[in-house]
Tab-separated table of N, CA and C in Angstrom:
chain	number	residue	atom	x	y	z
Q	813	MET	N	-60.717	-113.055	193.936
Q	813	MET	CA	-60.182	-113.358	192.631
Q	813	MET	C	-61.304	-113.493	191.606
Q	814	ALA	N	-62.434	-114.049	192.017
Q	814	ALA	CA	-63.557	-114.226	191.105
Q	814	ALA	C	-64.094	-112.872	190.640
Q	815	ALA	N	-64.014	-111.833	191.480
Q	815	ALA	CA	-64.503	-110.511	191.112
Q	815	ALA	C	-63.690	-109.942	189.950
Q	816	LYS	N	-62.395	-110.227	189.928
Q	816	LYS	CA	-61.561	-109.741	188.825
Q	816	LYS	C	-61.905	-110.459	187.529
Q	817	LYS	N	-62.263	-111.706	187.634
Q	817	LYS	CA	-62.588	-112.497	186.445
Q	817	LYS	C	-63.870	-112.005	185.784
Q	818	GLN	N	-64.862	-111.566	186.561
Q	818	GLN	CA	-66.147	-111.165	185.997
Q	818	GLN	C	-66.028	-110.008	185.015
Q	819	PRO	N	-65.407	-108.884	185.359
Q	819	PRO	CA	-65.289	-107.797	184.380
Q	819	PRO	C	-64.475	-108.221	183.148
Q	820	GLU	N	-63.441	-109.005	183.377
Q	820	GLU	CA	-62.647	-109.475	182.247
Q	820	GLU	C	-63.471	-110.387	181.347
Q	821	GLN	N	-64.241	-111.285	181.950
Q	821	GLN	CA	-65.081	-112.183	181.174
Q	821	GLN	C	-66.156	-111.401	180.420
Q	822	ALA	N	-66.727	-110.385	181.048
Q	822	ALA	CA	-67.735	-109.555	180.382
Q	822	ALA	C	-67.122	-108.844	179.173
Q	823	LEU	N	-65.899	-108.392	179.336
Q	823	LEU	CA	-65.197	-107.734	178.235
Q	823	LEU	C	-64.990	-108.695	177.069
Q	824	VAL	N	-64.546	-109.907	177.385
Q	824	VAL	CA	-64.318	-110.923	176.357
Q	824	VAL	C	-65.632	-111.291	175.672
Q	825	GLU	N	-66.690	-111.461	176.437
Q	825	GLU	CA	-67.996	-111.795	175.859
Q	825	GLU	C	-68.508	-110.670	174.962
Q	826	ARG	N	-68.310	-109.427	175.380
Q	826	ARG	CA	-68.710	-108.285	174.546
Q	826	ARG	C	-67.942	-108.294	173.229
Q	827	TRP	N	-66.641	-108.537	173.301
Q	827	TRP	CA	-65.807	-108.609	172.099
Q	827	TRP	C	-66.302	-109.724	171.165
Q	828	ARG	N	-66.615	-110.873	171.719
Q	828	ARG	CA	-67.101	-111.989	170.906
Q	828	ARG	C	-68.455	-111.676	170.281
Q	829	ASP	N	-69.288	-110.938	170.995
Q	829	ASP	CA	-70.571	-110.512	170.433
Q	829	ASP	C	-70.359	-109.589	169.228
Q	830	ILE	N	-69.386	-108.686	169.333
Q	830	ILE	CA	-69.066	-107.782	168.224
Q	830	ILE	C	-68.581	-108.589	167.025
Q	831	LEU	N	-67.692	-109.531	167.261
Q	831	LEU	CA	-67.183	-110.364	166.171
Q	831	LEU	C	-68.301	-111.169	165.511
Q	832	ALA	N	-69.203	-111.701	166.324
Q	832	ALA	CA	-70.311	-112.495	165.782
Q	832	ALA	C	-71.245	-111.617	164.952
Q	833	LEU	N	-71.533	-110.410	165.430
Q	833	LEU	CA	-72.382	-109.490	164.671
Q	833	LEU	C	-71.715	-109.126	163.345
Q	834	HIS	N	-70.430	-108.871	163.376
Q	834	HIS	CA	-69.698	-108.558	162.148
Q	834	HIS	C	-69.784	-109.725	161.164
Q	835	ALA	N	-69.546	-110.925	161.642
Q	835	ALA	CA	-69.569	-112.104	160.762
Q	835	ALA	C	-70.964	-112.315	160.164
Q	836	ARG	N	-72.006	-112.205	160.988
Q	836	ARG	CA	-73.367	-112.376	160.490
Q	836	ARG	C	-73.714	-111.294	159.461
Q	837	THR	N	-73.318	-110.068	159.754
Q	837	THR	CA	-73.612	-108.958	158.853
Q	837	THR	C	-72.861	-109.112	157.543
Q	838	GLN	N	-71.594	-109.489	157.618
Q	838	GLN	CA	-70.785	-109.707	156.414
Q	838	GLN	C	-71.434	-110.784	155.532
Q	839	CYS	N	-71.878	-111.859	156.138
Q	839	CYS	CA	-72.539	-112.936	155.383
Q	839	CYS	C	-73.837	-112.451	154.747
Q	840	GLU	N	-74.611	-111.668	155.467
Q	840	GLU	CA	-75.874	-111.148	154.924
Q	840	GLU	C	-75.622	-110.184	153.766
Q	841	VAL	N	-74.614	-109.328	153.896
Q	841	VAL	CA	-74.277	-108.412	152.800
Q	841	VAL	C	-73.801	-109.218	151.595
Q	842	ASP	N	-72.938	-110.211	151.831
Q	842	ASP	CA	-72.479	-111.074	150.734
Q	842	ASP	C	-73.663	-111.708	150.010
Q	843	ARG	N	-74.592	-112.239	150.775
Q	843	ARG	CA	-75.763	-112.904	150.206
Q	843	ARG	C	-76.604	-111.917	149.385
Q	844	ALA	N	-76.814	-110.729	149.918
Q	844	ALA	CA	-77.655	-109.733	149.245
Q	844	ALA	C	-77.016	-109.205	147.962
Q	845	LEU	N	-75.689	-109.135	147.927
Q	845	LEU	CA	-74.997	-108.565	146.772
Q	845	LEU	C	-74.607	-109.612	145.741
Q	846	HIS	N	-74.710	-110.878	146.096
Q	846	HIS	CA	-74.281	-111.963	145.206
Q	846	HIS	C	-74.952	-111.886	143.832
Q	847	GLY	N	-76.216	-111.594	143.801
Q	847	GLY	CA	-76.948	-111.510	142.547
Q	847	GLY	C	-76.489	-110.366	141.654
Q	848	HIS	N	-75.754	-109.434	142.243
Q	848	HIS	CA	-75.214	-108.304	141.481
Q	848	HIS	C	-73.755	-108.543	141.093
Q	849	GLY	N	-73.246	-109.727	141.418
Q	849	GLY	CA	-71.869	-110.054	141.071
Q	849	GLY	C	-70.831	-109.462	142.007
Q	850	LEU	N	-71.243	-109.065	143.202
Q	850	LEU	CA	-70.327	-108.450	144.171
Q	850	LEU	C	-70.355	-109.209	145.486
Q	851	CYS	N	-69.285	-109.029	146.249
Q	851	CYS	CA	-69.274	-109.463	147.645
Q	851	CYS	C	-69.144	-108.203	148.503
Q	852	ALA	N	-69.207	-108.364	149.798
Q	852	ALA	CA	-69.161	-107.225	150.709
Q	852	ALA	C	-67.874	-106.415	150.538
Q	853	SER	N	-66.742	-107.082	150.376
Q	853	SER	CA	-65.468	-106.369	150.222
Q	853	SER	C	-65.425	-105.585	148.917
Q	854	ASP	N	-65.969	-106.157	147.850
Q	854	ASP	CA	-66.050	-105.434	146.577
Q	854	ASP	C	-66.826	-104.137	146.782
Q	855	PHE	N	-67.984	-104.280	147.433
Q	855	PHE	CA	-68.825	-103.107	147.642
Q	855	PHE	C	-68.121	-102.067	148.488
Q	856	GLU	N	-67.391	-102.488	149.516
Q	856	GLU	CA	-66.696	-101.528	150.380
Q	856	GLU	C	-65.734	-100.667	149.575
Q	857	VAL	N	-65.016	-101.281	148.635
Q	857	VAL	CA	-64.084	-100.517	147.797
Q	857	VAL	C	-64.855	-99.578	146.886
Q	858	LEU	N	-65.916	-100.065	146.235
Q	858	LEU	CA	-66.723	-99.199	145.372
Q	858	LEU	C	-67.321	-98.043	146.172
Q	859	ASP	N	-67.803	-98.325	147.367
Q	859	ASP	CA	-68.425	-97.314	148.210
Q	859	ASP	C	-67.402	-96.259	148.630
Q	860	LEU	N	-66.231	-96.699	148.998
Q	860	LEU	CA	-65.162	-95.774	149.383
Q	860	LEU	C	-64.793	-94.869	148.213
Q	861	LEU	N	-64.665	-95.445	147.028
Q	861	LEU	CA	-64.340	-94.647	145.848
Q	861	LEU	C	-65.463	-93.660	145.529
Q	862	ALA	N	-66.711	-94.094	145.667
Q	862	ALA	CA	-67.855	-93.213	145.400
Q	862	ALA	C	-67.912	-92.076	146.414
Q	863	GLU	N	-67.698	-92.385	147.689
Q	863	GLU	CA	-67.712	-91.348	148.729
Q	863	GLU	C	-66.579	-90.360	148.521
Q	864	GLY	N	-65.412	-90.845	148.190
Q	864	GLY	CA	-64.257	-89.967	147.994
Q	864	GLY	C	-64.474	-89.013	146.849
Q	865	ALA	N	-65.050	-89.499	145.771
Q	865	ALA	CA	-65.306	-88.646	144.613
Q	865	ALA	C	-66.341	-87.585	144.969
Q	866	ALA	N	-67.334	-87.966	145.755
Q	866	ALA	CA	-68.372	-87.007	146.118
Q	866	ALA	C	-67.860	-85.995	147.136
Q	867	ALA	N	-67.011	-86.438	148.053
Q	867	ALA	CA	-66.562	-85.576	149.135
Q	867	ALA	C	-65.561	-84.513	148.685
Q	868	ASP	N	-64.579	-84.896	147.888
Q	868	ASP	CA	-63.536	-83.925	147.547
Q	868	ASP	C	-63.465	-83.598	146.063
Q	869	GLY	N	-64.368	-84.163	145.292
Q	869	GLY	CA	-64.368	-83.878	143.872
Q	869	GLY	C	-63.287	-84.606	143.108
Q	870	GLY	N	-62.408	-85.285	143.821
Q	870	GLY	CA	-61.330	-86.010	143.166
Q	870	GLY	C	-61.838	-87.286	142.540
Q	871	PRO	N	-61.278	-87.668	141.419
Q	871	PRO	CA	-61.785	-88.841	140.718
Q	871	PRO	C	-61.233	-90.161	141.222
Q	872	ALA	N	-60.229	-90.142	142.077
Q	872	ALA	CA	-59.580	-91.401	142.404
Q	872	ALA	C	-58.933	-91.348	143.778
Q	873	HIS	N	-58.681	-92.542	144.305
Q	873	HIS	CA	-57.932	-92.705	145.555
Q	873	HIS	C	-56.663	-93.490	145.259
Q	874	ARG	N	-55.627	-93.199	146.004
Q	874	ARG	CA	-54.437	-94.030	145.922
Q	874	ARG	C	-54.745	-95.368	146.578
Q	875	VAL	N	-54.110	-96.417	146.101
Q	875	VAL	CA	-54.332	-97.748	146.657
Q	875	VAL	C	-54.034	-97.735	148.157
Q	876	GLN	N	-52.989	-97.024	148.568
Q	876	GLN	CA	-52.643	-96.964	149.991
Q	876	GLN	C	-53.774	-96.334	150.810
Q	877	GLU	N	-54.462	-95.334	150.265
Q	877	GLU	CA	-55.592	-94.715	150.968
Q	877	GLU	C	-56.735	-95.717	151.126
Q	878	ILE	N	-56.968	-96.509	150.101
Q	878	ILE	CA	-58.007	-97.540	150.179
Q	878	ILE	C	-57.624	-98.577	151.224
Q	879	SER	N	-56.363	-98.980	151.187
Q	879	SER	CA	-55.865	-99.988	152.117
Q	879	SER	C	-56.025	-99.540	153.566
Q	880	ASP	N	-55.857	-98.248	153.809
Q	880	ASP	CA	-56.001	-97.712	155.164
Q	880	ASP	C	-57.442	-97.773	155.661
Q	881	ARG	N	-58.408	-97.874	154.748
Q	881	ARG	CA	-59.817	-97.819	155.117
Q	881	ARG	C	-60.545	-99.152	155.092
Q	882	VAL	N	-60.074	-100.084	154.288
Q	882	VAL	CA	-60.728	-101.390	154.231
Q	882	VAL	C	-59.882	-102.394	154.996
Q	883	HIS	N	-60.495	-103.436	155.440
Q	883	HIS	CA	-59.806	-104.402	156.292
Q	883	HIS	C	-59.378	-105.618	155.492
Q	884	LEU	N	-58.427	-105.373	154.569
Q	884	LEU	CA	-57.876	-106.433	153.738
Q	884	LEU	C	-56.366	-106.290	153.707
Q	885	SER	N	-55.700	-107.401	153.507
Q	885	SER	CA	-54.244	-107.327	153.333
Q	885	SER	C	-53.957	-106.622	152.013
Q	886	GLN	N	-52.749	-106.145	151.856
Q	886	GLN	CA	-52.358	-105.462	150.622
Q	886	GLN	C	-52.537	-106.375	149.412
Q	887	SER	N	-52.154	-107.649	149.544
Q	887	SER	CA	-52.280	-108.570	148.410
Q	887	SER	C	-53.743	-108.872	148.100
Q	888	ALA	N	-54.572	-109.031	149.126
Q	888	ALA	CA	-56.001	-109.281	148.893
Q	888	ALA	C	-56.649	-108.069	148.231
Q	889	LEU	N	-56.263	-106.873	148.660
Q	889	LEU	CA	-56.803	-105.664	148.059
Q	889	LEU	C	-56.372	-105.551	146.599
Q	890	SER	N	-55.135	-105.879	146.310
Q	890	SER	CA	-54.655	-105.833	144.926
Q	890	SER	C	-55.441	-106.793	144.038
Q	891	ARG	N	-55.696	-107.996	144.537
Q	891	ARG	CA	-56.478	-108.968	143.764
Q	891	ARG	C	-57.909	-108.472	143.557
Q	892	LEU	N	-58.497	-107.904	144.610
Q	892	LEU	CA	-59.855	-107.387	144.528
Q	892	LEU	C	-59.933	-106.263	143.488
Q	893	ILE	N	-59.003	-105.326	143.536
Q	893	ILE	CA	-58.989	-104.220	142.573
Q	893	ILE	C	-58.789	-104.761	141.161
Q	894	GLY	N	-57.932	-105.751	141.000
Q	894	GLY	CA	-57.733	-106.374	139.692
Q	894	GLY	C	-59.013	-106.988	139.161
Q	895	ARG	N	-59.766	-107.640	140.033
Q	895	ARG	CA	-61.037	-108.262	139.640
Q	895	ARG	C	-62.063	-107.187	139.254
Q	896	LEU	N	-62.131	-106.109	140.054
Q	896	LEU	CA	-63.057	-105.018	139.735
Q	896	LEU	C	-62.671	-104.338	138.428
Q	897	GLU	N	-61.371	-104.230	138.176
Q	897	GLU	CA	-60.900	-103.630	136.926
Q	897	GLU	C	-61.265	-104.527	135.736
Q	898	LYS	N	-61.056	-105.823	135.893
Q	898	LYS	CA	-61.399	-106.783	134.834
Q	898	LYS	C	-62.893	-106.724	134.505
Q	899	ASP	N	-63.717	-106.481	135.515
Q	899	ASP	CA	-65.160	-106.383	135.332
Q	899	ASP	C	-65.594	-105.005	134.821
Q	900	GLY	N	-64.633	-104.102	134.654
Q	900	GLY	CA	-64.936	-102.777	134.118
Q	900	GLY	C	-65.534	-101.809	135.116
Q	901	LEU	N	-65.387	-102.087	136.422
Q	901	LEU	CA	-65.982	-101.244	137.458
Q	901	LEU	C	-65.046	-100.155	137.955
Q	902	VAL	N	-63.743	-100.402	137.866
Q	902	VAL	CA	-62.737	-99.412	138.269
Q	902	VAL	C	-61.649	-99.377	137.209
Q	903	GLU	N	-60.858	-98.317	137.272
Q	903	GLU	CA	-59.678	-98.242	136.421
Q	903	GLU	C	-58.513	-97.773	137.270
Q	904	ARG	N	-57.347	-98.277	136.931
Q	904	ARG	CA	-56.128	-97.908	137.638
Q	904	ARG	C	-55.276	-97.020	136.739
Q	905	ALA	N	-54.536	-96.111	137.381
Q	905	ALA	CA	-53.601	-95.247	136.652
Q	905	ALA	C	-52.463	-94.877	137.595
Q	906	MET	N	-51.330	-94.546	137.023
Q	906	MET	CA	-50.193	-94.110	137.829
Q	906	MET	C	-50.513	-92.754	138.453
Q	907	CYS	N	-49.994	-92.528	139.660
Q	907	CYS	CA	-50.158	-91.226	140.308
Q	907	CYS	C	-49.238	-90.223	139.626
Q	908	PRO	N	-49.768	-89.099	139.174
Q	908	PRO	CA	-48.896	-88.120	138.536
Q	908	PRO	C	-47.901	-87.497	139.518
Q	909	GLU	N	-48.289	-87.400	140.790
Q	909	GLU	CA	-47.411	-86.772	141.779
Q	909	GLU	C	-46.392	-87.740	142.378
Q	910	ASP	N	-46.622	-89.035	142.219
Q	910	ASP	CA	-45.700	-90.050	142.748
Q	910	ASP	C	-45.788	-91.267	141.840
Q	911	ARG	N	-44.838	-91.410	140.961
Q	911	ARG	CA	-44.889	-92.453	139.942
Q	911	ARG	C	-44.846	-93.872	140.522
Q	912	ARG	N	-44.536	-94.005	141.796
Q	912	ARG	CA	-44.570	-95.330	142.429
Q	912	ARG	C	-45.982	-95.709	142.854
Q	913	GLY	N	-46.834	-94.691	142.993
Q	913	GLY	CA	-48.190	-94.931	143.470
Q	913	GLY	C	-49.157	-95.229	142.342
Q	914	VAL	N	-50.282	-95.830	142.714
Q	914	VAL	CA	-51.337	-96.161	141.758
Q	914	VAL	C	-52.638	-95.571	142.283
Q	915	ARG	N	-53.380	-94.943	141.384
Q	915	ARG	CA	-54.690	-94.414	141.718
Q	915	ARG	C	-55.768	-95.329	141.140
Q	916	VAL	N	-56.879	-95.421	141.854
Q	916	VAL	CA	-58.011	-96.236	141.422
Q	916	VAL	C	-59.232	-95.323	141.388
Q	917	ALA	N	-59.998	-95.422	140.315
Q	917	ALA	CA	-61.209	-94.612	140.164
Q	917	ALA	C	-62.355	-95.482	139.667
Q	918	LEU	N	-63.573	-95.094	140.022
Q	918	LEU	CA	-64.760	-95.752	139.491
Q	918	LEU	C	-64.913	-95.411	138.014
Q	919	THR	N	-65.359	-96.368	137.248
Q	919	THR	CA	-65.766	-96.114	135.870
Q	919	THR	C	-67.252	-95.753	135.892
Q	920	ALA	N	-67.789	-95.367	134.757
Q	920	ALA	CA	-69.227	-95.089	134.673
Q	920	ALA	C	-70.023	-96.343	135.052
Q	921	LYS	N	-69.562	-97.505	134.587
Q	921	LYS	CA	-70.223	-98.767	134.932
Q	921	LYS	C	-70.163	-99.012	136.440
Q	922	GLY	N	-69.026	-98.709	137.065
Q	922	GLY	CA	-68.866	-98.873	138.503
Q	922	GLY	C	-69.768	-97.936	139.289
Q	923	ARG	N	-69.881	-96.678	138.831
Q	923	ARG	CA	-70.784	-95.722	139.494
Q	923	ARG	C	-72.233	-96.184	139.397
Q	924	ALA	N	-72.607	-96.684	138.222
Q	924	ALA	CA	-73.983	-97.149	138.035
Q	924	ALA	C	-74.286	-98.349	138.933
Q	925	LEU	N	-73.377	-99.320	138.977
Q	925	LEU	CA	-73.598	-100.493	139.818
Q	925	LEU	C	-73.616	-100.101	141.286
Q	926	HIS	N	-72.729	-99.221	141.686
Q	926	HIS	CA	-72.713	-98.756	143.075
Q	926	HIS	C	-74.058	-98.128	143.433
Q	927	GLY	N	-74.576	-97.273	142.546
Q	927	GLY	CA	-75.871	-96.641	142.807
Q	927	GLY	C	-77.008	-97.636	142.912
Q	928	GLU	N	-76.908	-98.711	142.153
Q	928	GLU	CA	-77.939	-99.755	142.168
Q	928	GLU	C	-77.892	-100.579	143.454
Q	929	VAL	N	-76.706	-100.917	143.922
Q	929	VAL	CA	-76.605	-101.828	145.063
Q	929	VAL	C	-76.458	-101.117	146.412
Q	930	ARG	N	-76.163	-99.841	146.406
Q	930	ARG	CA	-76.009	-99.115	147.671
Q	930	ARG	C	-77.245	-99.253	148.561
Q	931	PRO	N	-78.462	-99.053	148.034
Q	931	PRO	CA	-79.638	-99.220	148.904
Q	931	PRO	C	-79.782	-100.645	149.449
Q	932	VAL	N	-79.363	-101.622	148.687
Q	932	VAL	CA	-79.432	-103.015	149.129
Q	932	VAL	C	-78.499	-103.215	150.323
Q	933	GLN	N	-77.260	-102.748	150.192
Q	933	GLN	CA	-76.280	-102.897	151.270
Q	933	GLN	C	-76.721	-102.132	152.515
Q	934	ARG	N	-77.215	-100.907	152.324
Q	934	ARG	CA	-77.643	-100.082	153.455
Q	934	ARG	C	-78.837	-100.711	154.172
Q	935	ALA	N	-79.735	-101.349	153.430
Q	935	ALA	CA	-80.886	-102.012	154.051
Q	935	ALA	C	-80.428	-103.178	154.920
Q	936	VAL	N	-79.449	-103.934	154.440
Q	936	VAL	CA	-78.919	-105.045	155.238
Q	936	VAL	C	-78.275	-104.491	156.511
Q	937	LEU	N	-77.466	-103.435	156.373
Q	937	LEU	CA	-76.836	-102.840	157.563
Q	937	LEU	C	-77.892	-102.373	158.558
Q	938	ALA	N	-78.917	-101.692	158.076
Q	938	ALA	CA	-79.961	-101.178	158.965
Q	938	ALA	C	-80.641	-102.330	159.705
Q	939	ARG	N	-80.949	-103.378	158.981
Q	939	ARG	CA	-81.630	-104.543	159.592
Q	939	ARG	C	-80.737	-105.229	160.618
Q	940	MET	N	-79.505	-105.482	160.233
Q	940	MET	CA	-78.599	-106.232	161.113
Q	940	MET	C	-78.198	-105.405	162.336
Q	941	LEU	N	-77.935	-104.136	162.153
Q	941	LEU	CA	-77.486	-103.313	163.265
Q	941	LEU	C	-78.641	-102.895	164.172
Q	942	ALA	N	-79.869	-102.968	163.685
Q	942	ALA	CA	-81.035	-102.696	164.532
Q	942	ALA	C	-81.167	-103.767	165.609
Q	943	GLN	N	-80.644	-104.936	165.351
Q	943	GLN	CA	-80.700	-106.034	166.311
Q	943	GLN	C	-79.871	-105.752	167.557
Q	944	THR	N	-78.971	-104.770	167.474
Q	944	THR	CA	-78.106	-104.470	168.621
Q	944	THR	C	-78.711	-103.404	169.530
Q	945	ASP	N	-79.766	-102.744	169.056
Q	945	ASP	CA	-80.381	-101.672	169.865
Q	945	ASP	C	-81.249	-102.204	170.958
């Protein structure tokens, strides 16, 4: 019976290590971006919007597409987008193809801030994730 417990316990310990690394990394990213007026979740949305614009040439993502990629509840994401919009970093507009949907796009100010803080966030990721190698 003890032999069955060992692989299961190793699995649980591995999972807890992943969670701890995520929490430490999230805190470090938050700390590094604080001086720029952003938290890690703010940056994730800006980064997703920047990548999407670069990848397909499209200026915006639907909120549902963002929700599928970031790990926030729908209400938390809505509040975050509202805060970014208030700060002039993103703009929202109705989807022309589906009037129930909302599209979110980076503003020029949002693109500039993303470009400024992207190296900061990437440096934190590189440092924190190097600890796992």
